[in-house]
């Protein structure tokens, strides 16, 4: 797409270029305007300055929008690689007052542990069909479980997923998911499980969606959280449900701080879990000094990851690891691959042109789960 043919440049040459012309332009185009590898971000309103704010590694955090002469429309053209998903917000300045908000011209939202943001789908990105409701897929069942945890000092709420054809006489592998409520709400994980099991991509699996109390206290290398998983939740589930009950049939899944929680729990009990799924793990470390830039919440994470990197330990047979290339965590995640492999663990590592969000982790679920617990379809073709 040449610059002259971009929609925003055609608007710039419109005569007369007035409010009615902007109205017609916005009515005809979805915002951001995606044309080949160019994405035009827009904001309309009165301000002294305006920016697109994002956290793509390699780009400035704030990129200025230009005001279209004679109008209240602001624009920015960015080149985005094919298949990208970019999360962003708009920031404006009026005098001394700054305000940041989601794009009012774009209804698409993305969600992360830090909140929601607007999202731009670059050319070539498509939401996978297996994350959408399939009327042919038999739905599994969600049951609530409340477990009094001495380790955590609170009632632990767990949402149990049982596959559609669940039978007490069968034997199922177990997947334990950190941040279970968010994976169910923002990553559509019940729908994903229903579809992937129906399509025979993933084995029939029992899934325990755990709900954290204070995740910033329970997830960064917490001994109490690890005791809850291994000494309380696991025995409760394996005594009440028809589970495989062996290392090969146990997997921990976590993203962001949840990835640290999964790894640290396996580290404390290296003979218990056969597989880990670590998505955008917050594996921040230092090679020298103590300035890691993550703030106090990352102090226990850095201490744990530094110790793990110094003396890698085999804590599972296999690790599925993923990260978005636009995330600040891409370098730490890439750095951990050889650390895991050096400890004798089999690692499958994938990257996507995406950010730190539940939608990124949702889109990786088929690769992750079909590798950890392959269904008949995968076993036949791979």
PDB file of C-alpha atoms in Angstrom, residues 41 52-56 59 78 80-81 84-88 106 110 117-122 326 353-355:
ATOM      1  CA  UNK A  41      -4.843   5.181  14.353  1.00  0.00           C
ATOM      2  CA  UNK A  52      -0.975   6.515  20.826  1.00  0.00           C
ATOM      3  CA  UNK A  53       0.403   4.692  23.880  1.00  0.00           C
ATOM      4  CA  UNK A  54       1.518   1.075  23.665  1.00  0.00           C
ATOM      5  CA  UNK A  55       4.153  -1.262  25.088  1.00  0.00           C
ATOM      6  CA  UNK A  56       5.699  -2.764  21.973  1.00  0.00           C
ATOM      7  CA  UNK A  59       8.872   1.412  19.798  1.00  0.00           C
ATOM      8  CA  UNK A  78       2.191   2.787  11.756  1.00  0.00           C
ATOM      9  CA  UNK A  80       2.670  -3.370  11.554  1.00  0.00           C
ATOM     10  CA  UNK A  81       3.920  -6.830  10.530  1.00  0.00           C
ATOM     11  CA  UNK A  84       0.109  -8.699  14.656  1.00  0.00           C
ATOM     12  CA  UNK A  85      -2.242  -7.931  17.506  1.00  0.00           C
ATOM     13  CA  UNK A  86      -1.358  -4.594  19.110  1.00  0.00           C
ATOM     14  CA  UNK A  87      -2.825  -3.287  22.354  1.00  0.00           C
ATOM     15  CA  UNK A  88      -2.907   0.466  22.821  1.00  0.00           C
ATOM     16  CA  UNK A 106     -12.680   1.215  18.400  1.00  0.00           C
ATOM     17  CA  UNK A 110      -7.974  -6.816  25.020  1.00  0.00           C
ATOM     18  CA  UNK A 117      -6.961  -1.764  26.501  1.00  0.00           C
ATOM     19  CA  UNK A 118      -7.946  -1.193  22.910  1.00  0.00           C
ATOM     20  CA  UNK A 119      -6.582  -3.653  20.376  1.00  0.00           C
ATOM     21  CA  UNK A 120      -5.707  -3.393  16.697  1.00  0.00           C
ATOM     22  CA  UNK A 121      -5.765  -6.469  14.478  1.00  0.00           C
ATOM     23  CA  UNK A 122      -3.174  -6.045  11.742  1.00  0.00           C
ATOM     24  CA  UNK A 326       5.951  -7.336  21.621  1.00  0.00           C
ATOM     25  CA  UNK A 353       3.325 -11.089  17.247  1.00  0.00           C
ATOM     26  CA  UNK A 354       1.230 -10.312  20.286  1.00  0.00           C
ATOM     27  CA  UNK A 355       1.344  -8.740  23.733  1.00  0.00           C
TER      28      UNK A 355
END
